[in-house]
Tab-separated table of C-alpha atoms in Angstrom:
chain	number	residue	atom	x	y	z
A	98	ALA	CA	14.811	-1.054	9.986
A	99	GLN	CA	12.658	1.310	8.013
A	100	THR	CA	9.833	3.140	9.683
A	101	VAL	CA	7.114	5.574	8.666
A	102	THR	CA	5.337	7.694	11.256
A	103	GLN	CA	2.115	9.596	10.808
A	104	SER	CA	1.443	11.529	13.988
A	105	GLN	CA	-2.067	12.723	13.140
A	106	PRO	CA	-4.636	9.917	13.545
A	107	GLU	CA	-7.513	12.140	12.432
A	108	MET	CA	-7.958	15.516	10.812
A	109	SER	CA	-10.854	17.504	9.488
A	110	VAL	CA	-11.054	20.424	7.074
A	111	GLN	CA	-13.767	22.576	5.610
A	112	GLU	CA	-14.551	22.203	1.954
A	113	ALA	CA	-12.395	24.480	-0.254
A	114	GLU	CA	-9.787	24.968	2.475
A	115	THR	CA	-6.215	23.671	2.603
A	116	VAL	CA	-4.958	20.907	4.859
A	117	THR	CA	-1.515	19.422	5.459
A	118	LEU	CA	-0.899	15.839	6.556
A	119	SER	CA	2.413	15.041	8.230
A	120	CYS	CA	4.744	12.110	7.714
A	121	THR	CA	8.245	11.348	8.923
A	122	TYR	CA	10.312	8.359	7.961
A	123	ASP	CA	13.561	6.653	8.691
A	124	THR	CA	15.711	4.621	6.344
A	125	SER	CA	19.358	3.884	5.841
A	126	GLU	CA	18.887	3.428	2.103
A	127	SER	CA	20.286	6.098	-0.178
A	128	ASN	CA	17.831	5.406	-2.970
A	129	TYR	CA	14.197	5.345	-1.985
A	130	TYR	CA	10.755	6.535	-2.970
A	131	LEU	CA	7.995	8.124	-0.955
A	132	PHE	CA	4.291	7.834	-1.658
A	133	TRP	CA	0.969	9.072	-0.425
A	134	TYR	CA	-1.911	6.656	-0.927
A	135	LYS	CA	-5.578	7.345	-0.365
A	136	GLN	CA	-8.016	4.692	0.847
A	137	PRO	CA	-11.640	5.844	0.703
A	138	PRO	CA	-14.435	3.930	2.456
A	139	SER	CA	-14.564	1.577	-0.535
A	140	ARG	CA	-11.104	0.358	0.655
A	141	GLN	CA	-9.600	0.762	-2.843
A	142	MET	CA	-6.062	2.074	-2.430
A	143	ILE	CA	-5.234	4.849	-4.858
A	144	LEU	CA	-1.879	6.509	-5.411
A	145	VAL	CA	-2.105	10.242	-4.758
A	146	ILE	CA	1.453	11.366	-5.341
A	147	ARG	CA	5.032	10.071	-5.284
A	148	GLN	CA	8.472	11.543	-4.741
A	149	GLU	CA	11.841	10.162	-5.734
A	150	ALA	CA	14.344	10.835	-2.945
A	151	TYR	CA	17.038	11.916	-5.383
A	152	LYS	CA	14.846	14.707	-6.739
A	153	GLN	CA	14.994	17.981	-4.838
A	154	GLN	CA	11.916	19.418	-6.492
A	155	ASN	CA	8.696	18.755	-4.618
A	156	ALA	CA	6.156	16.676	-6.511
A	157	THR	CA	2.807	18.202	-7.467
A	158	GLU	CA	-0.346	16.589	-8.840
A	159	ASN	CA	-3.169	19.051	-9.403
A	160	ARG	CA	-4.487	19.992	-5.916
A	161	PHE	CA	-1.983	17.728	-4.176
A	162	SER	CA	1.589	18.696	-3.412
A	163	VAL	CA	4.301	17.529	-1.060
A	164	ASN	CA	6.895	19.216	1.079
A	165	PHE	CA	9.880	16.872	0.994
A	166	GLN	CA	12.584	17.713	3.516
A	167	LYS	CA	15.228	15.036	2.976
A	168	ALA	CA	17.567	16.048	5.792
A	169	ALA	CA	14.703	16.119	8.261
A	170	LYS	CA	13.228	12.925	6.775
A	171	SER	CA	9.885	14.620	6.479
A	172	PHE	CA	7.305	14.179	3.714
A	173	SER	CA	4.068	16.104	4.222
A	174	LEU	CA	1.072	16.206	1.894
A	175	LYS	CA	-0.806	19.426	1.196
A	176	ILE	CA	-4.311	19.242	-0.207
A	177	SER	CA	-5.583	22.525	-1.608
A	178	ASP	CA	-9.217	23.381	-2.297
A	179	SER	CA	-10.384	20.324	-0.353
A	180	GLN	CA	-13.354	18.487	-1.786
A	181	LEU	CA	-15.863	16.122	-0.177
A	182	GLY	CA	-14.408	13.327	-2.291
A	183	ASP	CA	-11.074	13.766	-0.548
A	184	THR	CA	-12.563	12.190	2.584
A	185	ALA	CA	-10.483	9.056	3.112
A	186	MET	CA	-7.671	7.434	5.033
A	187	TYR	CA	-4.320	8.696	3.800
A	188	PHE	CA	-1.224	6.545	4.077
A	189	CYS	CA	2.351	7.667	3.739
A	190	ALA	CA	4.596	4.896	2.382
A	191	LEU	CA	8.297	4.318	1.861
A	192	GLY	CA	9.641	2.113	-0.912
A	193	SER	CA	13.253	1.062	-0.919
A	194	GLY	CA	15.504	-1.881	-1.464
A	195	GLU	CA	16.848	-3.057	-4.742
A	196	TYR	CA	13.505	-2.875	-6.500
A	197	GLY	CA	11.524	-0.595	-4.208
A	198	ASN	CA	8.425	-2.726	-4.314
A	199	LYS	CA	8.433	-3.493	-0.608
A	200	LEU	CA	6.383	-0.656	0.784
A	201	VAL	CA	6.444	0.287	4.457
A	202	PHE	CA	3.282	2.149	5.424
A	203	GLY	CA	2.513	4.586	8.174
A	204	ALA	CA	-0.497	4.072	10.435
A	205	GLY	CA	-2.608	6.426	8.368
A	206	THR	CA	-4.494	9.683	8.897
A	207	ILE	CA	-8.253	9.814	8.591
A	208	LEU	CA	-9.196	12.996	6.762
A	209	ARG	CA	-12.772	14.251	6.899
A	210	VAL	CA	-13.819	17.059	4.591
A	211	LYS	CA	-16.853	18.931	5.900
A	212	SER	CA	-19.362	20.922	3.877
B	237	LYS	CA	-7.220	-1.541	-19.351
B	238	ALA	CA	-8.671	-3.778	-16.637
B	239	GLY	CA	-7.495	-3.178	-13.105
B	240	VAL	CA	-6.138	-5.598	-10.535
B	241	THR	CA	-8.691	-8.222	-9.607
B	242	GLN	CA	-8.808	-10.308	-6.468
B	243	THR	CA	-10.914	-13.344	-5.758
B	244	PRO	CA	-12.783	-14.089	-3.687
B	245	ARG	CA	-13.798	-10.734	-2.258
B	246	TYR	CA	-15.025	-12.208	1.007
B	247	LEU	CA	-14.126	-15.413	2.779
B	248	ILE	CA	-15.095	-16.982	6.087
B	249	LYS	CA	-12.994	-19.817	7.481
B	250	THR	CA	-12.530	-21.531	10.815
B	251	ARG	CA	-9.368	-21.901	12.835
B	252	GLY	CA	-7.046	-24.583	11.568
B	253	GLN	CA	-8.258	-24.468	7.992
B	254	GLN	CA	-6.220	-23.237	5.081
B	255	VAL	CA	-7.133	-20.652	2.479
B	256	THR	CA	-5.952	-19.607	-0.985
B	257	LEU	CA	-6.420	-16.097	-2.308
B	258	SER	CA	-5.954	-15.133	-5.934
B	259	CYS	CA	-4.732	-11.973	-7.611
B	260	SER	CA	-4.743	-11.151	-11.314
B	261	PRO	CA	-2.478	-8.208	-12.127
B	262	ILE	CA	-2.905	-5.569	-14.774
B	263	SER	CA	-1.936	-6.905	-18.177
B	264	GLY	CA	1.781	-6.487	-18.733
B	265	HIS	CA	2.653	-6.176	-15.056
B	266	ARG	CA	5.170	-8.753	-13.866
B	267	SER	CA	5.362	-7.778	-10.209
B	268	VAL	CA	2.708	-8.732	-7.674
B	269	SER	CA	2.951	-7.759	-4.017
B	270	TRP	CA	0.744	-8.846	-1.151
B	271	TYR	CA	-0.169	-6.820	1.949
B	272	GLN	CA	-2.147	-7.585	5.081
B	273	GLN	CA	-4.279	-4.799	6.553
B	274	THR	CA	-5.614	-5.044	10.106
B	275	PRO	CA	-6.892	-2.380	12.510
B	276	GLY	CA	-4.168	-3.216	15.010
B	277	GLN	CA	-1.095	-3.674	12.820
B	278	GLY	CA	-2.032	-1.511	9.856
B	279	LEU	CA	-0.676	-2.336	6.437
B	280	GLN	CA	2.109	-4.886	6.419
B	281	PHE	CA	4.064	-6.239	3.485
B	282	LEU	CA	3.868	-9.990	3.017
B	283	PHE	CA	5.885	-10.742	-0.114
B	284	GLU	CA	6.500	-9.769	-3.709
B	285	TYR	CA	6.765	-11.961	-6.769
B	286	PHE	CA	8.376	-11.013	-10.026
B	287	SER	CA	8.530	-13.319	-13.029
B	288	GLU	CA	7.499	-16.326	-10.895
B	289	THR	CA	10.230	-15.701	-8.284
B	290	GLN	CA	9.821	-14.339	-4.781
B	291	ARG	CA	11.862	-11.170	-4.797
B	292	ASN	CA	11.035	-9.609	-1.425
B	293	LYS	CA	9.652	-11.031	1.791
B	294	GLY	CA	8.159	-9.482	4.906
B	295	ASN	CA	8.230	-10.735	8.476
B	296	PHE	CA	5.421	-13.255	8.483
B	297	PRO	CA	5.516	-16.870	9.647
B	298	GLY	CA	5.949	-19.708	7.220
B	299	ARG	CA	2.204	-20.370	7.291
B	300	PHE	CA	1.963	-17.556	4.770
B	301	SER	CA	3.188	-18.534	1.332
B	302	GLY	CA	2.663	-17.508	-2.224
B	303	ARG	CA	3.453	-18.251	-5.790
B	304	GLN	CA	3.233	-16.666	-9.178
B	305	PHE	CA	2.342	-18.281	-12.457
B	306	SER	CA	3.766	-17.703	-15.904
B	307	ASN	CA	0.855	-15.377	-16.735
B	308	SER	CA	1.802	-13.258	-13.669
B	309	ARG	CA	-1.298	-14.245	-11.729
B	310	SER	CA	-0.446	-14.840	-8.104
B	311	GLU	CA	-1.885	-16.860	-5.278
B	312	MET	CA	-1.378	-16.488	-1.574
B	313	ASN	CA	-1.911	-19.370	0.800
B	314	VAL	CA	-2.370	-19.310	4.544
B	315	SER	CA	-2.268	-22.641	6.333
B	316	THR	CA	-3.477	-23.495	9.836
B	317	LEU	CA	-5.527	-20.323	10.122
B	318	GLU	CA	-5.533	-18.397	13.390
B	319	LEU	CA	-8.037	-15.822	14.619
B	320	GLY	CA	-5.386	-13.145	14.138
B	321	ASP	CA	-5.240	-13.843	10.425
B	322	SER	CA	-8.568	-12.086	10.010
B	323	ALA	CA	-7.718	-9.138	7.793
B	324	LEU	CA	-8.102	-7.423	4.472
B	325	TYR	CA	-5.534	-8.878	2.084
B	326	LEU	CA	-4.495	-6.526	-0.669
B	327	CYS	CA	-2.471	-7.305	-3.713
B	328	ALA	CA	-0.740	-4.754	-5.879
B	329	SER	CA	0.775	-5.052	-9.316
B	330	SER	CA	3.398	-3.014	-11.093
B	331	LEU	CA	5.858	-3.179	-13.939
B	332	GLY	CA	8.473	-4.081	-11.347
B	333	ARG	CA	10.851	-1.160	-11.096
B	334	ALA	CA	11.183	0.911	-7.960
B	335	SER	CA	9.890	3.996	-9.757
B	336	ASN	CA	6.755	2.279	-11.013
B	337	GLU	CA	3.392	2.889	-9.419
B	338	GLN	CA	1.823	-0.027	-7.614
B	339	PHE	CA	-1.839	-0.526	-8.501
B	340	PHE	CA	-3.906	-2.103	-5.775
B	341	GLY	CA	-6.774	-4.525	-6.064
B	342	PRO	CA	-10.010	-4.215	-4.062
B	343	GLY	CA	-8.824	-6.756	-1.506
B	344	THR	CA	-10.085	-10.012	-0.047
B	345	ARG	CA	-11.730	-9.755	3.359
B	346	LEU	CA	-10.840	-12.897	5.332
B	347	THR	CA	-12.678	-13.673	8.538
B	348	VAL	CA	-11.430	-16.522	10.713
B	349	LEU	CA	-13.929	-17.872	13.251
Protein backbone atom coordinates (compact mmCIF):
# COMPACT_ATOMS: atom_id res chain seq x y z
CA ALA A 1 0.00 0.00 0.00
CA GLN A 2 1.13 3.52 -0.70
CA THR A 3 0.97 6.12 2.01
CA VAL A 4 1.74 9.82 2.35
CA THR A 5 2.26 11.39 5.76
CA GLN A 6 2.23 15.06 6.59
CA SER A 7 3.09 15.44 10.26
CA GLN A 8 2.38 19.16 10.58
CA PRO A 9 -1.38 19.85 10.74
CA GLU A 10 -0.87 23.61 10.96
CA MET A 11 1.96 26.07 10.50
CA SER A 12 2.30 29.81 10.47
CA VAL A 13 4.97 32.12 9.09
CA GLN A 14 5.56 35.83 8.93
CA GLU A 15 5.31 37.52 5.59
CA ALA A 16 8.64 37.53 3.69
CA GLU A 17 10.06 34.70 5.80
CA THR A 18 10.82 31.12 4.76
CA VAL A 19 8.85 28.06 5.81
CA THR A 20 9.32 24.34 5.18
CA LEU A 21 6.48 21.83 5.06
CA SER A 22 7.32 18.17 5.66
CA CYS A 23 6.13 15.08 3.83
CA THR A 24 7.16 11.45 3.97
CA TYR A 25 5.85 8.70 1.77
CA ASP A 26 6.01 5.00 1.25
CA THR A 27 5.73 3.08 -1.99
CA SER A 28 7.08 -0.09 -3.48
CA GLU A 29 6.94 1.34 -6.99
CA SER A 30 10.22 2.17 -8.68
CA ASN A 31 8.72 4.81 -10.93
CA TYR A 32 6.64 7.44 -9.23
CA TYR A 33 5.97 11.15 -9.05
CA LEU A 34 5.61 13.48 -6.10
CA PHE A 35 3.52 16.63 -6.02
CA TRP A 36 2.67 19.52 -3.78
CA TYR A 37 -0.81 20.95 -4.30
CA LYS A 38 -2.22 24.10 -2.76
CA GLN A 39 -5.88 24.49 -1.84
CA PRO A 40 -6.79 28.05 -0.85
CA PRO A 41 -10.09 28.88 0.87
CA SER A 42 -11.75 28.91 -2.56
CA ARG A 43 -11.12 25.11 -2.56
CA GLN A 44 -9.54 25.22 -6.05
CA MET A 45 -6.64 22.77 -6.07
CA ILE A 46 -3.55 24.18 -7.74
CA LEU A 47 -0.33 22.36 -8.53
CA VAL A 48 2.61 24.04 -6.82
CA ILE A 49 5.50 21.82 -7.83
CA ARG A 50 6.27 18.26 -8.94
CA GLN A 51 9.23 15.92 -8.78
CA GLU A 52 9.96 12.85 -10.84
CA ALA A 53 11.47 10.16 -8.60
CA TYR A 54 14.11 9.25 -11.17
CA LYS A 55 15.49 12.79 -11.16
CA GLN A 56 18.08 13.53 -8.49
CA GLN A 57 17.90 17.28 -8.95
CA ASN A 58 15.41 19.00 -6.67
CA ALA A 59 12.58 20.77 -8.46
CA THR A 60 12.24 24.55 -8.18
CA GLU A 61 9.42 26.86 -9.22
CA ASN A 62 10.09 30.51 -8.42
CA ARG A 63 9.74 30.86 -4.61
CA PHE A 64 8.91 27.18 -4.18
CA SER A 65 11.49 24.42 -3.99
CA VAL A 66 11.62 20.87 -2.73
CA ASN A 67 14.11 18.79 -0.83
CA PHE A 68 13.71 15.29 -2.23
CA GLN A 69 15.50 12.60 -0.24
CA LYS A 70 14.69 9.38 -2.09
CA ALA A 71 16.40 6.97 0.31
CA ALA A 72 14.64 8.54 3.27
CA LYS A 73 11.37 8.79 1.31
CA SER A 74 11.09 12.41 2.25
CA PHE A 75 9.74 15.26 0.12
CA SER A 76 9.60 18.64 1.85
CA LEU A 77 8.43 21.93 0.37
CA LYS A 78 10.25 25.19 1.05
CA ILE A 79 8.45 28.46 0.47
CA SER A 80 10.73 31.48 0.37
CA ASP A 81 9.65 35.09 0.77
CA SER A 82 6.21 34.00 1.98
CA GLN A 83 3.29 36.09 0.78
CA LEU A 84 -0.22 36.53 2.17
CA GLY A 85 -1.54 34.76 -0.91
CA ASP A 86 0.35 31.63 0.10
CA THR A 87 -2.17 31.09 2.91
CA ALA A 88 -3.79 27.76 2.05
CA MET A 89 -3.94 24.06 2.76
CA TYR A 90 -0.97 22.29 1.23
CA PHE A 91 -1.20 18.66 0.19
CA CYS A 92 1.66 16.35 -0.60
CA ALA A 93 0.67 13.68 -3.15
CA LEU A 94 2.19 10.54 -4.62
CA GLY A 95 1.40 9.35 -8.13
CA SER A 96 2.40 5.90 -9.23
CA GLY A 97 1.17 2.88 -11.07
CA GLU A 98 1.31 2.33 -14.76
CA TYR A 99 -0.05 5.75 -15.61
CA GLY A 100 0.53 7.66 -12.39
CA ASN A 101 -2.87 9.27 -12.40
CA LYS A 102 -4.00 7.68 -9.16
CA LEU A 103 -2.86 10.20 -6.61
CA VAL A 104 -2.52 9.35 -2.93
CA PHE A 105 -2.73 12.49 -0.80
CA GLY A 106 -1.43 13.32 2.63
CA ALA A 107 -3.74 14.80 5.26
CA GLY A 108 -2.59 18.31 4.47
CA THR A 109 -0.89 21.18 6.30
CA ILE A 110 -2.71 24.44 6.89
CA LEU A 111 -0.28 27.29 6.29
CA ARG A 112 -1.11 30.76 7.56
CA VAL A 113 1.01 33.68 6.43
CA LYS A 114 0.83 36.60 8.86
CA SER A 115 1.47 40.25 8.09
CA LYS B 1 -8.07 27.73 -22.63
CA ALA B 2 -11.07 26.99 -20.41
CA GLY B 3 -10.41 25.12 -17.20
CA VAL B 4 -12.08 22.03 -15.79
CA THR B 5 -15.75 22.62 -15.10
CA GLN B 6 -17.98 20.71 -12.73
CA THR B 7 -21.73 20.81 -12.46
CA PRO B 8 -23.60 21.32 -10.33
CA ARG B 9 -21.50 23.21 -7.82
CA TYR B 10 -23.81 22.46 -4.92
CA LEU B 11 -26.27 19.65 -4.37
CA ILE B 12 -28.53 18.63 -1.51
CA LYS B 13 -30.01 15.13 -1.48
CA THR B 14 -31.64 12.85 1.05
CA ARG B 15 -30.57 9.40 2.13
CA GLY B 16 -31.45 6.68 -0.33
CA GLN B 17 -31.52 8.93 -3.36
CA GLN B 18 -29.03 8.79 -6.18
CA VAL B 19 -26.99 11.59 -7.68
CA THR B 20 -25.04 12.26 -10.88
CA LEU B 21 -22.15 14.70 -11.02
CA SER B 22 -20.62 15.97 -14.23
CA CYS B 23 -17.10 16.97 -15.17
CA SER B 24 -15.93 18.60 -18.40
CA PRO B 25 -12.16 18.35 -18.83
CA ILE B 26 -9.81 20.80 -20.45
CA SER B 27 -9.99 20.53 -24.22
CA GLY B 28 -7.62 17.84 -25.45
CA HIS B 29 -7.38 16.04 -22.12
CA ARG B 30 -8.40 12.39 -22.30
CA SER B 31 -7.95 11.45 -18.65
CA VAL B 32 -10.48 12.35 -15.97
CA SER B 33 -10.01 11.38 -12.33
CA TRP B 34 -12.45 11.74 -9.48
CA TYR B 35 -11.63 12.38 -5.81
CA GLN B 36 -13.72 12.61 -2.66
CA GLN B 37 -12.68 15.15 -0.03
CA THR B 38 -14.05 14.95 3.51
CA PRO B 39 -12.79 16.42 6.79
CA GLY B 40 -12.39 12.96 8.29
CA GLN B 41 -10.89 10.95 5.43
CA GLY B 42 -9.17 13.70 3.48
CA LEU B 43 -8.71 13.35 -0.24
CA GLN B 44 -9.40 9.89 -1.60
CA PHE B 45 -9.13 8.65 -5.15
CA LEU B 46 -12.33 7.24 -6.60
CA PHE B 47 -11.50 6.29 -10.18
CA GLU B 48 -9.89 7.43 -13.40
CA TYR B 49 -11.20 7.23 -16.93
CA PHE B 50 -9.13 7.43 -20.06
CA SER B 51 -10.60 7.25 -23.55
CA GLU B 52 -13.95 6.00 -22.18
CA THR B 53 -12.34 3.17 -20.17
CA GLN B 54 -11.86 2.96 -16.43
CA ARG B 55 -8.13 2.74 -16.00
CA ASN B 56 -7.68 3.00 -12.23
CA LYS B 57 -10.03 2.42 -9.32
CA GLY B 58 -9.91 3.31 -5.65
CA ASN B 59 -11.40 1.49 -2.69
CA PHE B 60 -14.99 2.64 -2.77
CA PRO B 61 -18.14 0.52 -2.73
CA GLY B 62 -19.98 -0.33 -5.89
CA ARG B 63 -22.51 2.43 -5.18
CA PHE B 64 -19.93 4.76 -6.68
CA SER B 65 -19.67 4.45 -10.44
CA GLY B 66 -18.61 6.54 -13.35
CA ARG B 67 -18.35 6.75 -17.07
CA GLN B 68 -16.69 8.79 -19.73
CA PHE B 69 -18.09 9.88 -23.05
CA SER B 70 -16.40 10.12 -26.42
CA ASN B 71 -15.86 13.86 -25.89
CA SER B 72 -13.98 13.03 -22.64
CA ARG B 73 -16.68 14.48 -20.42
CA SER B 74 -17.21 12.29 -17.40
CA GLU B 75 -20.04 11.61 -15.01
CA MET B 76 -19.94 10.12 -11.56
CA ASN B 77 -22.96 8.44 -10.04
CA VAL B 78 -23.64 7.60 -6.43
CA SER B 79 -26.63 5.39 -5.72
CA THR B 80 -28.44 4.82 -2.43
CA LEU B 81 -26.88 7.87 -0.81
CA GLU B 82 -25.69 7.66 2.79
CA LEU B 83 -24.99 10.49 5.22
CA GLY B 84 -21.28 9.70 4.94
CA ASP B 85 -21.31 10.50 1.24
CA SER B 86 -21.51 14.18 2.09
CA ALA B 87 -18.29 15.58 0.66
CA LEU B 88 -16.61 17.79 -1.87
CA TYR B 89 -16.18 15.81 -5.07
CA LEU B 90 -13.30 16.95 -7.21
CA CYS B 91 -12.50 15.95 -10.72
CA ALA B 92 -9.16 16.41 -12.40
CA SER B 93 -8.17 16.18 -16.03
CA SER B 94 -4.85 15.55 -17.69
CA LEU B 95 -3.33 14.40 -20.94
CA GLY B 96 -3.06 10.97 -19.36
CA ARG B 97 0.61 10.26 -18.83
CA ALA B 98 2.11 9.89 -15.39
CA SER B 99 4.27 12.97 -15.91
CA ASN B 100 1.35 15.19 -16.87
CA GLU B 101 -0.10 17.70 -14.46
CA GLN B 102 -3.61 17.05 -13.25
CA PHE B 103 -5.83 20.13 -13.41
CA PHE B 104 -8.60 20.20 -10.85
CA GLY B 105 -12.10 21.55 -11.17
CA PRO B 106 -13.79 23.69 -8.50
CA GLY B 107 -15.64 20.69 -7.10
CA THR B 108 -19.24 19.75 -6.37
CA ARG B 109 -20.33 20.08 -2.76
CA LEU B 110 -22.77 17.25 -2.00
CA THR B 111 -24.80 17.33 1.18
CA VAL B 112 -26.84 14.27 2.13
CA LEU B 113 -29.61 14.86 4.67
